[in-house]
Amino acid sequence: MEKNISKAKVLVCDDSMMVRNKMKKLLTAYGFTQIFEASDGAQAVEKFADIVPDVTFMDIVMPELSGVEALKLIKTNSPDAVVIMATSVGTVGNLSEAIKLGANDFLQKPVDEEQLYKLLDNYFKKEA
């Protein structure tokens, strides 16, 4: 997928408001203008259906519905969805499950600006 950043929709799913705010700040600095949030897996599935984002960042461990369960539901309904899982140390088992379910990529938490931007460069082209 090569899409212009300014037109792309991004969904950030994490139960930590601090993490969501940091991601929004980094994504805005990268050039995104349409950034949406979800604070748990159930809300992530609902928001995904409403906005159909171009890329979704999904925390693995969340209340209501885990990120892995949310990924499964999203990929069942939208197999081409780009979902990038965010993982911290200790969730490696969940990460391998997420990869089996079709996660496109993963980010190590805490999210590093360089790591995030390098990953985004694979999916989006910067406007000149």
mmCIF file with all atom_site columns, C-alpha atoms in Angstrom, residues 11 37-38 42-53 56 74:
data_model
loop_
_atom_site.group_PDB
_atom_site.id
_atom_site.type_symbol
_atom_site.label_atom_id
_atom_site.label_alt_id
_atom_site.label_comp_id
_atom_site.label_asym_id
_atom_site.label_entity_id
_atom_site.label_seq_id
_atom_site.pdbx_PDB_ins_code
_atom_site.Cartn_x
_atom_site.Cartn_y
_atom_site.Cartn_z
_atom_site.occupancy
_atom_site.B_iso_or_equiv
_atom_site.pdbx_formal_charge
_atom_site.auth_seq_id
_atom_site.auth_comp_id
_atom_site.auth_asym_id
_atom_site.auth_atom_id
_atom_site.pdbx_PDB_model_num
ATOM 1  C CA . LEU A 1 11 ? -6.289  4.065  14.336 1.00 0.00 ? 11 LEU A CA 1
ATOM 2  C CA . GLU A 1 37 ? -8.168  6.335  19.084 1.00 0.00 ? 37 GLU A CA 1
ATOM 3  C CA . ALA A 1 38 ? -9.537  3.294  20.873 1.00 0.00 ? 38 ALA A CA 1
ATOM 4  C CA . ALA A 1 42 ? -13.837 -3.978 21.681 1.00 0.00 ? 42 ALA A CA 1
ATOM 5  C CA . GLN A 1 43 ? -13.687 -0.258 20.929 1.00 0.00 ? 43 GLN A CA 1
ATOM 6  C CA . ALA A 1 44 ? -10.910 -0.935 18.387 1.00 0.00 ? 44 ALA A CA 1
ATOM 7  C CA . VAL A 1 45 ? -13.109 -3.359 16.422 1.00 0.00 ? 45 VAL A CA 1
ATOM 8  C CA . GLU A 1 46 ? -16.026 -0.905 16.518 1.00 0.00 ? 46 GLU A CA 1
ATOM 9  C CA . LYS A 1 47 ? -13.917 2.106  15.461 1.00 0.00 ? 47 LYS A CA 1
ATOM 10 C CA . PHE A 1 48 ? -12.226 0.070  12.731 1.00 0.00 ? 48 PHE A CA 1
ATOM 11 C CA . ALA A 1 49 ? -15.620 -0.732 11.195 1.00 0.00 ? 49 ALA A CA 1
ATOM 12 C CA . ASP A 1 50 ? -16.683 2.936  11.408 1.00 0.00 ? 50 ASP A CA 1
ATOM 13 C CA . ILE A 1 51 ? -13.611 4.609  9.925  1.00 0.00 ? 51 ILE A CA 1
ATOM 14 C CA . VAL A 1 52 ? -11.866 1.813  7.945  1.00 0.00 ? 52 VAL A CA 1
ATOM 15 C CA . PRO A 1 53 ? -8.338  3.060  8.675  1.00 0.00 ? 53 PRO A CA 1
ATOM 16 C CA . THR A 1 56 ? -4.066  0.317  12.757 1.00 0.00 ? 56 THR A CA 1
ATOM 17 C CA . ILE A 1 74 ? -10.717 -7.214 12.152 1.00 0.00 ? 74 ILE A CA 1
#
